[in-house]
mmCIF file of C-alpha atoms in Angstrom:
data_model
loop_
_atom_site.group_PDB
_atom_site.id
_atom_site.type_symbol
_atom_site.label_atom_id
_atom_site.label_comp_id
_atom_site.label_asym_id
_atom_site.label_seq_id
_atom_site.Cartn_x
_atom_site.Cartn_y
_atom_site.Cartn_z
ATOM 1 C CA UNK A 1003 0.000 0.000 0.000
ATOM 2 C CA UNK A 1004 1.211 3.476 -0.891
ATOM 3 C CA UNK A 1005 2.260 6.103 1.614
ATOM 4 C CA UNK A 1006 0.150 8.565 -0.381
ATOM 5 C CA UNK A 1007 -3.036 6.673 0.387
ATOM 6 C CA UNK A 1008 -4.173 8.741 3.367
ATOM 7 C CA UNK A 1009 -3.783 12.081 1.577
ATOM 8 C CA UNK A 1010 -5.646 10.678 -1.393
ATOM 9 C CA UNK A 1011 -8.479 9.437 0.819
ATOM 10 C CA UNK A 1012 -8.841 12.881 2.368
ATOM 11 C CA UNK A 1013 -8.923 14.542 -1.037
ATOM 12 C CA UNK A 1014 -11.592 12.132 -2.224
ATOM 13 C CA UNK A 1015 -13.840 12.199 0.859
ATOM 14 C CA UNK A 1016 -16.502 14.388 -0.739
ATOM 15 C CA UNK A 1017 -16.575 12.264 -3.873
ATOM 16 C CA UNK A 1018 -17.025 9.113 -1.828
ATOM 17 C CA UNK A 1019 -19.945 10.453 0.221
ATOM 18 C CA UNK A 1020 -22.695 9.445 -2.264
ATOM 19 C CA UNK A 1021 -21.223 5.945 -2.440
ATOM 20 C CA UNK A 1022 -21.316 5.707 1.351
ATOM 21 C CA UNK A 1023 -24.996 6.637 1.304
ATOM 22 C CA UNK A 1024 -25.672 3.966 -1.293
ATOM 23 C CA UNK A 1025 -23.816 1.404 0.788
ATOM 24 C CA UNK A 1026 -26.023 2.272 3.751
ATOM 25 C CA UNK A 1027 -29.093 1.183 1.816
ATOM 26 C CA UNK A 1028 -27.537 -2.128 0.772
ATOM 27 C CA UNK A 1029 -28.219 -4.660 3.540
ATOM 28 C CA UNK A 1030 -25.309 -6.938 2.603
ATOM 29 C CA UNK A 1031 -22.675 -4.204 2.614
ATOM 30 C CA UNK A 1032 -21.116 -2.019 5.289
ATOM 31 C CA UNK A 1033 -23.076 0.931 6.634
ATOM 32 C CA UNK A 1034 -22.067 4.527 5.983
ATOM 33 C CA UNK A 1035 -20.710 4.730 9.527
ATOM 34 C CA UNK A 1036 -18.480 1.685 9.002
ATOM 35 C CA UNK A 1037 -17.220 3.089 5.699
ATOM 36 C CA UNK A 1038 -16.398 6.351 7.457
ATOM 37 C CA UNK A 1039 -14.426 4.488 10.126
ATOM 38 C CA UNK A 1040 -12.534 2.553 7.473
ATOM 39 C CA UNK A 1041 -11.637 5.782 5.680
ATOM 40 C CA UNK A 1042 -9.918 6.960 8.880
ATOM 41 C CA UNK A 1043 -7.665 3.904 8.989
ATOM 42 C CA UNK A 1044 -4.421 5.733 8.144
ATOM 43 C CA UNK A 1045 -5.340 8.999 9.861
ATOM 44 C CA UNK A 1046 -2.108 9.893 11.680
ATOM 45 C CA UNK A 1047 -4.070 11.374 14.581
ATOM 46 C CA UNK A 1048 -5.445 7.960 15.540
ATOM 47 C CA UNK A 1049 -3.538 5.278 13.629
ATOM 48 C CA UNK A 1050 -1.718 4.096 16.750
ATOM 49 C CA UNK A 1051 -5.128 2.658 17.627
ATOM 50 C CA UNK A 1052 -6.714 1.956 14.227
ATOM 51 C CA UNK A 1053 -3.850 -0.421 13.399
ATOM 52 C CA UNK A 1054 -5.082 -2.774 16.146
ATOM 53 C CA UNK A 1055 -7.974 -5.216 16.307
ATOM 54 C CA UNK A 1056 -9.019 -4.441 12.735
ATOM 55 C CA UNK A 1057 -11.567 -7.270 12.773
ATOM 56 C CA UNK A 1058 -13.839 -4.897 14.687
ATOM 57 C CA UNK A 1059 -14.025 -2.584 11.656
ATOM 58 C CA UNK A 1060 -13.202 -4.703 8.592
ATOM 59 C CA UNK A 1061 -14.276 -8.121 7.361
ATOM 60 C CA UNK A 1062 -11.963 -10.877 8.625
ATOM 61 C CA UNK A 1063 -11.239 -14.603 8.523
ATOM 62 C CA UNK A 1064 -10.079 -16.370 11.678
ATOM 63 C CA UNK A 1065 -6.803 -18.328 11.809
ATOM 64 C CA UNK A 1066 -7.085 -20.399 14.999
ATOM 65 C CA UNK A 1067 -4.037 -21.640 16.840
ATOM 66 C CA UNK A 1068 -3.784 -25.331 17.746
ATOM 67 C CA UNK A 1069 -1.472 -27.776 19.462
ATOM 68 C CA UNK A 1070 1.348 -27.060 21.902
ATOM 69 C CA UNK A 1071 2.522 -23.478 22.220
ATOM 70 C CA UNK A 1072 6.147 -22.849 21.266
ATOM 71 C CA UNK A 1073 7.524 -21.501 24.552
ATOM 72 C CA UNK A 1074 9.580 -18.358 24.153
ATOM 73 C CA UNK A 1075 12.358 -18.570 26.717
ATOM 74 C CA UNK A 1076 13.269 -15.361 28.529
ATOM 75 C CA UNK A 1077 16.931 -14.442 28.358
ATOM 76 C CA UNK A 1078 18.819 -11.979 30.520
ATOM 77 C CA UNK A 1079 17.458 -8.471 29.773
ATOM 78 C CA UNK A 1080 19.289 -6.636 27.015
ATOM 79 C CA UNK A 1081 20.608 -3.174 27.857
ATOM 80 C CA UNK A 1082 19.056 -1.243 24.997
ATOM 81 C CA UNK A 1083 21.522 1.097 23.278
ATOM 82 C CA UNK A 1084 21.319 4.865 23.154
ATOM 83 C CA UNK A 1085 20.364 6.573 19.911
ATOM 84 C CA UNK A 1086 22.051 9.677 18.546
ATOM 85 C CA UNK A 1087 20.656 11.949 15.866
ATOM 86 C CA UNK A 1088 22.125 15.341 15.190
ATOM 87 C CA UNK A 1089 22.772 16.955 18.553
ATOM 88 C CA UNK A 1090 20.239 14.730 20.322
ATOM 89 C CA UNK A 1091 21.078 11.632 22.335
ATOM 90 C CA UNK A 1092 18.195 9.566 23.652
ATOM 91 C CA UNK A 1093 17.498 6.229 25.264
ATOM 92 C CA UNK A 1094 15.126 3.557 23.994
ATOM 93 C CA UNK A 1095 11.972 5.363 25.117
ATOM 94 C CA UNK A 1096 12.946 8.512 23.259
ATOM 95 C CA UNK A 1097 13.771 6.564 20.108
ATOM 96 C CA UNK A 1098 10.549 4.534 20.354
ATOM 97 C CA UNK A 1099 8.399 7.647 20.605
ATOM 98 C CA UNK A 1100 10.357 9.400 17.849
ATOM 99 C CA UNK A 1101 9.899 6.432 15.497
ATOM 100 C CA UNK A 1102 6.172 5.872 16.157
ATOM 101 C CA UNK A 1103 6.591 2.547 17.949
ATOM 102 C CA UNK A 1104 3.581 0.647 19.303
ATOM 103 C CA UNK A 1105 5.495 -2.480 20.339
ATOM 104 C CA UNK A 1106 8.977 -3.940 20.006
ATOM 105 C CA UNK A 1107 10.486 -7.338 20.772
ATOM 106 C CA UNK A 1108 14.095 -8.516 20.485
ATOM 107 C CA UNK A 1109 15.249 -12.126 20.436
ATOM 108 C CA UNK A 1110 18.905 -13.128 20.613
ATOM 109 C CA UNK A 1111 20.051 -16.727 20.339
ATOM 110 C CA UNK A 1112 16.449 -17.874 20.517
ATOM 111 C CA UNK A 1113 15.636 -16.041 23.755
ATOM 112 C CA UNK A 1114 13.481 -12.978 24.383
ATOM 113 C CA UNK A 1115 15.788 -10.294 25.727
ATOM 114 C CA UNK A 1116 13.529 -7.250 25.335
ATOM 115 C CA UNK A 1117 9.756 -6.791 25.040
ATOM 116 C CA UNK A 1118 7.916 -3.486 25.217
ATOM 117 C CA UNK A 1119 4.310 -2.407 24.631
ATOM 118 C CA UNK A 1120 3.322 1.227 24.250
ATOM 119 C CA UNK A 1121 0.256 3.441 23.813
ATOM 120 C CA UNK A 1122 -2.016 1.161 25.853
ATOM 121 C CA UNK A 1123 -1.232 -1.942 23.830
ATOM 122 C CA UNK A 1124 -0.294 -5.199 25.533
ATOM 123 C CA UNK A 1125 0.607 -8.828 24.882
ATOM 124 C CA UNK A 1126 -2.975 -9.618 23.821
ATOM 125 C CA UNK A 1127 -3.204 -6.826 21.243
ATOM 126 C CA UNK A 1128 -3.570 -7.969 17.633
ATOM 127 C CA UNK A 1129 -1.594 -5.681 15.327
ATOM 128 C CA UNK A 1130 -2.011 -5.292 11.576
ATOM 129 C CA UNK A 1131 1.022 -6.510 9.635
ATOM 130 C CA UNK A 1132 0.234 -4.674 6.414
ATOM 131 C CA UNK A 1133 2.664 -5.985 3.781
ATOM 132 C CA UNK A 1134 4.554 -8.247 6.191
ATOM 133 C CA UNK A 1135 1.674 -10.504 5.143
ATOM 134 C CA UNK A 1136 3.401 -10.882 1.792
ATOM 135 C CA UNK A 1137 6.277 -12.727 3.462
ATOM 136 C CA UNK A 1138 3.755 -15.006 5.199
ATOM 137 C CA UNK A 1139 2.219 -15.724 1.789
ATOM 138 C CA UNK A 1140 5.652 -16.745 0.464
ATOM 139 C CA UNK A 1141 6.073 -19.150 3.385
ATOM 140 C CA UNK A 1142 2.747 -20.758 2.452
ATOM 141 C CA UNK A 1143 3.815 -21.065 -1.194
ATOM 142 C CA UNK A 1144 6.894 -22.979 -0.059
ATOM 143 C CA UNK A 1145 4.772 -25.357 1.993
ATOM 144 C CA UNK A 1146 2.384 -25.963 -0.921
ATOM 145 C CA UNK A 1147 5.353 -26.594 -3.217
ATOM 146 C CA UNK A 1148 6.774 -29.150 -0.784
ATOM 147 C CA UNK A 1149 3.388 -30.880 -0.655
ATOM 148 C CA UNK A 1150 3.387 -31.041 -4.471
ATOM 149 C CA UNK A 1151 0.175 -29.054 -4.578
ATOM 150 C CA UNK A 1152 2.134 -26.502 -6.542
ATOM 151 C CA UNK A 1153 4.115 -28.551 -9.041
ATOM 152 C CA UNK A 1154 6.796 -26.000 -9.904
ATOM 153 C CA UNK A 1155 7.589 -22.334 -9.356
ATOM 154 C CA UNK A 1156 7.924 -22.111 -13.119
ATOM 155 C CA UNK A 1157 4.295 -23.069 -13.662
ATOM 156 C CA UNK A 1158 2.159 -20.230 -14.973
ATOM 157 C CA UNK A 1159 -0.508 -18.519 -12.903
ATOM 158 C CA UNK A 1160 -3.097 -19.485 -15.507
ATOM 159 C CA UNK A 1161 -2.295 -23.166 -14.965
ATOM 160 C CA UNK A 1162 -3.911 -22.932 -11.525
ATOM 161 C CA UNK A 1163 -6.436 -20.131 -12.053
ATOM 162 C CA UNK A 1164 -7.823 -20.441 -15.606
ATOM 163 C CA UNK A 1165 -9.657 -17.130 -15.153
ATOM 164 C CA UNK A 1166 -6.241 -15.434 -15.366
ATOM 165 C CA UNK A 1167 -5.256 -16.869 -18.743
ATOM 166 C CA UNK A 1168 -6.725 -14.069 -20.840
ATOM 167 C CA UNK A 1169 -5.022 -11.260 -18.915
ATOM 168 C CA UNK A 1170 -1.499 -10.126 -18.188
ATOM 169 C CA UNK A 1171 -1.016 -12.705 -15.447
ATOM 170 C CA UNK A 1172 -1.804 -15.663 -17.674
ATOM 171 C CA UNK A 1173 1.779 -16.466 -18.667
ATOM 172 C CA UNK A 1174 3.567 -14.999 -15.631
ATOM 173 C CA UNK A 1175 5.150 -17.745 -13.565
ATOM 174 C CA UNK A 1176 4.724 -18.225 -9.840
ATOM 175 C CA UNK A 1177 8.434 -17.475 -9.423
ATOM 176 C CA UNK A 1178 8.097 -14.174 -11.287
ATOM 177 C CA UNK A 1179 5.080 -13.186 -9.209
ATOM 178 C CA UNK A 1180 6.924 -14.042 -5.985
ATOM 179 C CA UNK A 1181 9.690 -11.711 -7.139
ATOM 180 C CA UNK A 1182 7.239 -8.883 -7.988
ATOM 181 C CA UNK A 1183 8.186 -9.280 -11.645
ATOM 182 C CA UNK A 1184 4.845 -10.294 -13.138
ATOM 183 C CA UNK A 1185 5.077 -7.673 -15.885
ATOM 184 C CA UNK A 1186 1.438 -6.587 -15.542
ATOM 185 C CA UNK A 1187 0.308 -3.007 -16.064
ATOM 186 C CA UNK A 1188 -0.283 -2.068 -12.438
ATOM 187 C CA UNK A 1189 1.064 0.794 -10.369
ATOM 188 C CA UNK A 1190 0.920 0.809 -6.566
ATOM 189 C CA UNK A 1191 -0.509 4.341 -6.623
ATOM 190 C CA UNK A 1192 -3.651 5.426 -4.795
ATOM 191 C CA UNK A 1193 -5.288 8.278 -6.719
ATOM 192 C CA UNK A 1194 -8.939 8.678 -5.808
ATOM 193 C CA UNK A 1195 -11.459 11.243 -7.091
ATOM 194 C CA UNK A 1196 -13.190 11.450 -10.456
ATOM 195 C CA UNK A 1197 -10.595 9.324 -12.266
ATOM 196 C CA UNK A 1198 -9.299 6.850 -9.684
ATOM 197 C CA UNK A 1199 -6.251 4.700 -10.340
ATOM 198 C CA UNK A 1200 -6.659 0.941 -10.479
ATOM 199 C CA UNK A 1201 -5.067 0.516 -7.041
ATOM 200 C CA UNK A 1202 -7.456 3.102 -5.568
ATOM 201 C CA UNK A 1203 -10.453 1.439 -7.181
ATOM 202 C CA UNK A 1204 -9.459 -1.967 -5.831
ATOM 203 C CA UNK A 1205 -8.863 -0.583 -2.333
ATOM 204 C CA UNK A 1206 -12.193 1.219 -2.204
ATOM 205 C CA UNK A 1207 -14.369 -1.487 -3.721
ATOM 206 C CA UNK A 1208 -12.719 -4.547 -2.167
ATOM 207 C CA UNK A 1209 -11.730 -3.396 1.318
ATOM 208 C CA UNK A 1210 -13.774 -0.315 2.189
ATOM 209 C CA UNK A 1211 -17.106 -1.123 0.493
ATOM 210 C CA UNK A 1212 -16.780 -4.943 0.204
ATOM 211 C CA UNK A 1213 -18.206 -4.947 -3.308
ATOM 212 C CA UNK A 1214 -15.554 -7.013 -5.087
ATOM 213 C CA UNK A 1215 -12.602 -9.282 -4.465
ATOM 214 C CA UNK A 1216 -9.148 -7.741 -4.420
ATOM 215 C CA UNK A 1217 -7.781 -10.096 -7.090
ATOM 216 C CA UNK A 1218 -10.700 -9.780 -9.537
ATOM 217 C CA UNK A 1219 -9.005 -7.106 -11.729
ATOM 218 C CA UNK A 1220 -6.161 -9.574 -12.325
ATOM 219 C CA UNK A 1221 -8.450 -11.362 -14.791
ATOM 220 C CA UNK A 1222 -8.464 -8.465 -17.244
ATOM 221 C CA UNK A 1223 -5.342 -6.431 -16.493
ATOM 222 C CA UNK A 1224 -2.931 -6.011 -19.386
ATOM 223 C CA UNK A 1225 0.801 -6.469 -19.663
ATOM 224 C CA UNK A 1226 3.365 -3.672 -19.464
ATOM 225 C CA UNK A 1227 6.712 -5.487 -19.587
ATOM 226 C CA UNK A 1228 7.918 -9.004 -20.266
ATOM 227 C CA UNK A 1229 7.353 -11.222 -17.200
ATOM 228 C CA UNK A 1230 10.540 -11.508 -15.152
ATOM 229 C CA UNK A 1231 12.191 -8.436 -16.626
ATOM 230 C CA UNK A 1232 11.271 -5.616 -14.264
ATOM 231 C CA UNK A 1233 10.673 -5.263 -10.529
ATOM 232 C CA UNK A 1234 7.317 -3.596 -9.879
ATOM 233 C CA UNK A 1235 5.993 -3.730 -6.322
ATOM 234 C CA UNK A 1236 2.332 -4.715 -6.569
ATOM 235 C CA UNK A 1237 -0.024 -5.924 -3.860
ATOM 236 C CA UNK A 1238 -2.102 -7.348 -6.703
ATOM 237 C CA UNK A 1239 0.736 -9.807 -7.408
ATOM 238 C CA UNK A 1240 0.458 -11.165 -3.872
ATOM 239 C CA UNK A 1241 -3.329 -11.353 -4.125
ATOM 240 C CA UNK A 1242 -2.853 -13.538 -7.205
ATOM 241 C CA UNK A 1243 -0.510 -15.790 -5.202
ATOM 242 C CA UNK A 1244 -3.282 -16.195 -2.629
ATOM 243 C CA UNK A 1245 -5.735 -17.157 -5.367
ATOM 244 C CA UNK A 1246 -3.237 -19.688 -6.734
ATOM 245 C CA UNK A 1247 -2.757 -21.146 -3.252
ATOM 246 C CA UNK A 1248 -6.491 -21.611 -2.762
ATOM 247 C CA UNK A 1249 -6.906 -23.321 -6.147
ATOM 248 C CA UNK A 1250 -3.788 -25.472 -5.720
ATOM 249 C CA UNK A 1251 -4.603 -26.655 -2.205
ATOM 250 C CA UNK A 1252 -8.385 -26.759 -2.473
ATOM 251 C CA UNK A 1253 -8.593 -24.875 0.834
ATOM 252 C CA UNK A 1254 -9.472 -21.394 1.944
ATOM 253 C CA UNK A 1255 -6.306 -19.503 2.720
ATOM 254 C CA UNK A 1256 -7.247 -19.015 6.375
ATOM 255 C CA UNK A 1257 -7.689 -22.778 6.817
ATOM 256 C CA UNK A 1258 -4.418 -23.553 5.057
ATOM 257 C CA UNK A 1259 -2.601 -20.941 7.146
ATOM 258 C CA UNK A 1260 -4.001 -22.439 10.347
ATOM 259 C CA UNK A 1261 -3.225 -26.081 9.572
ATOM 260 C CA UNK A 1262 0.140 -25.716 7.840
ATOM 261 C CA UNK A 1263 1.734 -22.697 9.502
ATOM 262 C CA UNK A 1264 -0.030 -21.225 12.532
ATOM 263 C CA UNK A 1265 -0.690 -24.472 14.364
ATOM 264 C CA UNK A 1266 2.694 -26.073 13.613
ATOM 265 C CA UNK A 1267 4.401 -22.779 14.482
ATOM 266 C CA UNK A 1268 3.135 -23.115 18.047
ATOM 267 C CA UNK A 1269 1.461 -19.705 18.022
ATOM 268 C CA UNK A 1270 0.118 -18.700 21.411
ATOM 269 C CA UNK A 1271 -2.928 -16.789 20.135
ATOM 270 C CA UNK A 1272 -5.442 -17.019 17.297
ATOM 271 C CA UNK A 1273 -4.706 -14.692 14.394
ATOM 272 C CA UNK A 1274 -6.862 -13.453 11.534
ATOM 273 C CA UNK A 1275 -6.703 -12.308 7.943
ATOM 274 C CA UNK A 1276 -8.660 -9.258 6.910
ATOM 275 C CA UNK A 1277 -10.986 -10.112 4.055
ATOM 276 C CA UNK A 1278 -12.321 -8.533 0.884
ATOM 277 C CA UNK A 1279 -15.558 -8.815 -1.024
ATOM 278 C CA UNK A 1280 -19.117 -9.256 0.185
ATOM 279 C CA UNK A 1281 -19.342 -10.351 3.843
ATOM 280 C CA UNK A 1282 -18.871 -14.081 4.153
ATOM 281 C CA UNK A 1283 -17.915 -14.650 0.520
ATOM 282 C CA UNK A 1284 -14.660 -12.744 0.047
ATOM 283 C CA UNK A 1285 -11.074 -13.949 0.172
ATOM 284 C CA UNK A 1286 -8.346 -13.415 2.753
ATOM 285 C CA UNK A 1287 -6.366 -10.232 2.044
ATOM 286 C CA UNK A 1288 -3.071 -12.054 1.880
ATOM 287 C CA UNK A 1289 -1.201 -9.073 0.456
ATOM 288 C CA UNK A 1290 -1.633 -6.831 3.472
ATOM 289 C CA UNK A 1291 -4.142 -8.162 5.980
ATOM 290 C CA UNK A 1292 -2.602 -10.542 8.531
ATOM 291 C CA UNK A 1293 -3.133 -9.668 12.201
ATOM 292 C CA UNK A 1294 -1.364 -11.272 15.167
ATOM 293 C CA UNK A 1295 0.147 -10.529 18.551
ATOM 294 C CA UNK A 1296 3.729 -9.308 18.889
ATOM 295 C CA UNK A 1297 5.118 -12.545 20.302
ATOM 296 C CA UNK A 1298 3.693 -14.600 17.437
ATOM 297 C CA UNK A 1299 5.260 -12.279 14.876
ATOM 298 C CA UNK A 1300 8.510 -12.925 16.768
ATOM 299 C CA UNK A 1301 7.968 -16.663 16.403
ATOM 300 C CA UNK A 1302 7.680 -16.182 12.651
ATOM 301 C CA UNK A 1303 10.975 -14.290 12.658
ATOM 302 C CA UNK A 1304 12.682 -17.002 14.684
ATOM 303 C CA UNK A 1305 11.269 -19.666 12.359
ATOM 304 C CA UNK A 1306 12.847 -17.879 9.393
ATOM 305 C CA UNK A 1307 16.133 -17.454 11.261
ATOM 306 C CA UNK A 1308 16.114 -21.184 12.027
ATOM 307 C CA UNK A 1309 15.607 -22.226 8.409
ATOM 308 C CA UNK A 1310 11.908 -22.981 8.707
ATOM 309 C CA UNK A 1311 12.019 -24.750 12.074
ATOM 310 C CA UNK A 1312 9.712 -23.915 14.971
ATOM 311 C CA UNK A 1313 10.741 -25.218 18.373
ATOM 312 C CA UNK A 1314 13.008 -27.719 16.615
ATOM 313 C CA UNK A 1315 10.321 -28.995 14.221
ATOM 314 C CA UNK A 1316 10.595 -28.404 10.470
ATOM 315 C CA UNK A 1317 7.457 -26.452 9.588
ATOM 316 C CA UNK A 1318 8.541 -24.693 6.398
ATOM 317 C CA UNK A 1319 10.540 -26.925 4.025
ATOM 318 C CA UNK A 1320 14.300 -26.935 4.538
ATOM 319 C CA UNK A 1321 15.922 -24.575 2.083
ATOM 320 C CA UNK A 1322 12.803 -22.548 1.329
ATOM 321 C CA UNK A 1323 13.700 -19.583 3.539
ATOM 322 C CA UNK A 1324 17.066 -19.552 1.784
ATOM 323 C CA UNK A 1325 15.279 -19.262 -1.568
ATOM 324 C CA UNK A 1326 12.971 -16.561 -0.237
ATOM 325 C CA UNK A 1327 15.904 -14.499 0.978
ATOM 326 C CA UNK A 1328 18.116 -14.817 -2.107
ATOM 327 C CA UNK A 1329 17.849 -11.204 -3.159
ATOM 328 C CA UNK A 1330 17.839 -9.631 -6.603
ATOM 329 C CA UNK A 1331 19.649 -6.309 -6.048
ATOM 330 C CA UNK A 1332 17.999 -3.059 -7.076
ATOM 331 C CA UNK A 1333 19.797 -0.856 -9.586
ATOM 332 C CA UNK A 1334 21.135 2.342 -8.048
ATOM 333 C CA UNK A 1335 18.523 4.420 -9.893
ATOM 334 C CA UNK A 1336 15.563 2.265 -8.868
ATOM 335 C CA UNK A 1337 13.753 5.067 -7.013
ATOM 336 C CA UNK A 1338 13.355 2.867 -3.945
ATOM 337 C CA UNK A 1339 14.361 4.027 -0.493
ATOM 338 C CA UNK A 1340 18.127 4.132 -0.672
ATOM 339 C CA UNK A 1341 18.328 1.877 2.405
ATOM 340 C CA UNK A 1342 16.457 -0.895 0.590
ATOM 341 C CA UNK A 1343 18.921 -2.909 -1.447
ATOM 342 C CA UNK A 1344 17.000 -5.808 -2.977
ATOM 343 C CA UNK A 1345 14.010 -8.144 -3.046
ATOM 344 C CA UNK A 1346 13.627 -11.918 -2.903
ATOM 345 C CA UNK A 1347 10.375 -13.863 -2.670
ATOM 346 C CA UNK A 1348 8.015 -11.328 -1.029
ATOM 347 C CA UNK A 1349 10.873 -10.460 1.334
ATOM 348 C CA UNK A 1350 13.179 -7.413 1.480
ATOM 349 C CA UNK A 1351 16.857 -6.702 1.837
ATOM 350 C CA UNK A 1352 16.639 -3.440 3.771
ATOM 351 C CA UNK A 1353 20.331 -2.770 4.393
ATOM 352 C CA UNK A 1354 23.843 -3.943 3.571
ATOM 353 C CA UNK A 1355 24.178 -6.296 6.542
ATOM 354 C CA UNK A 1356 25.385 -9.655 5.142
ATOM 355 C CA UNK A 1357 22.532 -12.147 5.047
ATOM 356 C CA UNK A 1358 20.022 -9.900 6.833
ATOM 357 C CA UNK A 1359 16.442 -9.809 5.560
ATOM 358 C CA UNK A 1360 13.094 -8.436 6.579
ATOM 359 C CA UNK A 1361 9.363 -8.653 6.242
ATOM 360 C CA UNK A 1362 8.219 -5.046 5.793
ATOM 361 C CA UNK A 1363 4.789 -3.483 6.109
ATOM 362 C CA UNK A 1364 3.291 -0.066 5.498
ATOM 363 C CA UNK A 1365 3.709 2.475 8.296
ATOM 364 C CA UNK A 1366 6.786 0.919 9.856
ATOM 365 C CA UNK A 1367 6.046 -2.772 10.420
ATOM 366 C CA UNK A 1368 9.214 -4.910 10.505
ATOM 367 C CA UNK A 1369 10.293 -8.453 11.222
ATOM 368 C CA UNK A 1370 14.051 -7.955 10.875
ATOM 369 C CA UNK A 1371 16.287 -11.037 10.898
ATOM 370 C CA UNK A 1372 20.064 -10.786 11.338
ATOM 371 C CA UNK A 1373 21.553 -14.270 10.994
ATOM 372 C CA UNK A 1374 25.153 -13.349 11.827
ATOM 373 C CA UNK A 1375 24.196 -12.344 15.384
ATOM 374 C CA UNK A 1376 21.183 -14.682 15.709
ATOM 375 C CA UNK A 1377 18.950 -11.658 16.292
ATOM 376 C CA UNK A 1378 15.261 -11.125 15.486
ATOM 377 C CA UNK A 1379 13.656 -7.702 15.933
ATOM 378 C CA UNK A 1380 9.917 -7.083 15.550
ATOM 379 C CA UNK A 1381 8.804 -3.461 15.399
ATOM 380 C CA UNK A 1382 5.098 -2.624 15.113
ATOM 381 C CA UNK A 1383 4.527 1.013 14.340
ATOM 382 C CA UNK A 1384 2.110 3.797 13.431
ATOM 383 C CA UNK A 1385 4.133 5.908 11.009
ATOM 384 C CA UNK A 1386 2.339 8.832 9.381
ATOM 385 C CA UNK A 1387 1.310 8.242 5.755
ATOM 386 C CA UNK A 1388 3.917 10.724 4.556
ATOM 387 C CA UNK A 1389 7.027 9.587 6.394
ATOM 388 C CA UNK A 1390 9.842 11.974 7.306
ATOM 389 C CA UNK A 1391 12.950 11.216 5.268
ATOM 390 C CA UNK A 1392 14.951 10.538 8.415
ATOM 391 C CA UNK A 1393 12.578 7.894 9.763
ATOM 392 C CA UNK A 1394 13.625 4.666 8.052
ATOM 393 C CA UNK A 1395 17.362 5.403 8.329
ATOM 394 C CA UNK A 1396 17.002 6.005 12.069
ATOM 395 C CA UNK A 1397 14.984 2.827 12.532
ATOM 396 C CA UNK A 1398 17.568 0.739 10.710
ATOM 397 C CA UNK A 1399 20.432 2.491 12.507
ATOM 398 C CA UNK A 1400 18.891 1.494 15.837
ATOM 399 C CA UNK A 1401 18.349 -2.070 14.620
ATOM 400 C CA UNK A 1402 22.055 -2.198 13.829
ATOM 401 C CA UNK A 1403 22.897 -0.911 17.299
ATOM 402 C CA UNK A 1404 20.692 -3.629 18.811
ATOM 403 C CA UNK A 1405 22.297 -6.451 16.833
ATOM 404 C CA UNK A 1406 25.742 -5.213 17.885
ATOM 405 C CA UNK A 1407 24.804 -5.097 21.561
ATOM 406 C CA UNK A 1408 26.004 -8.424 22.971
ATOM 407 C CA UNK A 1409 23.477 -10.675 24.664
ATOM 408 C CA UNK A 1410 24.098 -10.734 28.431
#
């Protein structure tokens, strides 16, 4: 999702008002009041709170936990480093407030050495992952591949979802879609108003009004470049992966997530996917809609650090995390944040630390994994839609200070 989304929503609020009134008269859709709440989602005045417990405002699909909980062992408390910026020197609390932090957890050598909840959140709070959900989707693709439900990453999307054959996705391979190199004519740009962009139309109709499924436009979208040739970050690509997973496995994505990942992971709390489309008939929003508690996001990070193992048990196939985190570097003129160096399978290289990788979500969500020091950092945030230029560099600088602080 684009950082320009909130400004665009504000600019389009008058134009959307008649639609909200129409939705109020449709018994199967959300009321005007619910639509209004959803339009405030990224409002920087309240997003510390709107990024939590989104199932109370949006459609959702439950992902229940099951089986034994993976116990997270407490290590000796880590002395959190100081942070310097310009003439200012601050401790953790100052940095956390400055970088819009709702919650942060650090694991070193498999033990929890720091855990902090802010702004009236706590260990039971379910936080939105935004695009960290893309990395979860890639984990599920690896599981389906290992089960031979997906035959090959070089199969075409249209082989699993025939409805895609006529459009730009028809001959894009699963591998190319995982790499955000589908080649389709889509721009992750949220322009609302009289002539909305495709991304804005999908967001409004699928998530806010629940009138369509997020992936439906993939059936007719055209092609812009040859598949595999060009990196183009597109939440629609990940939505197509979710559609492929459902067709390949014969299961709803929430059920497959629960049985293959969330239960075997040893999650301590139920999670949920946000959902699109008409209530009860839509699909899990696997490109941006996973919600879980902080400690379970940390378990996902530790699983990736441990090569797909959770509490010693192989949950994600051996070698798959290595494939996910084999990055294709960005060219120097890519236009991406200069700190972001490359992209693998729905997973980012956010710095130059050897082997480090991250799940990244809108508004400052991170699962940062640093294999050299056996460190996992989860940061759940409420960044403003238009981020200050200093924000990401200061977040990553502090991550680097954490990984270099020895475990007690």
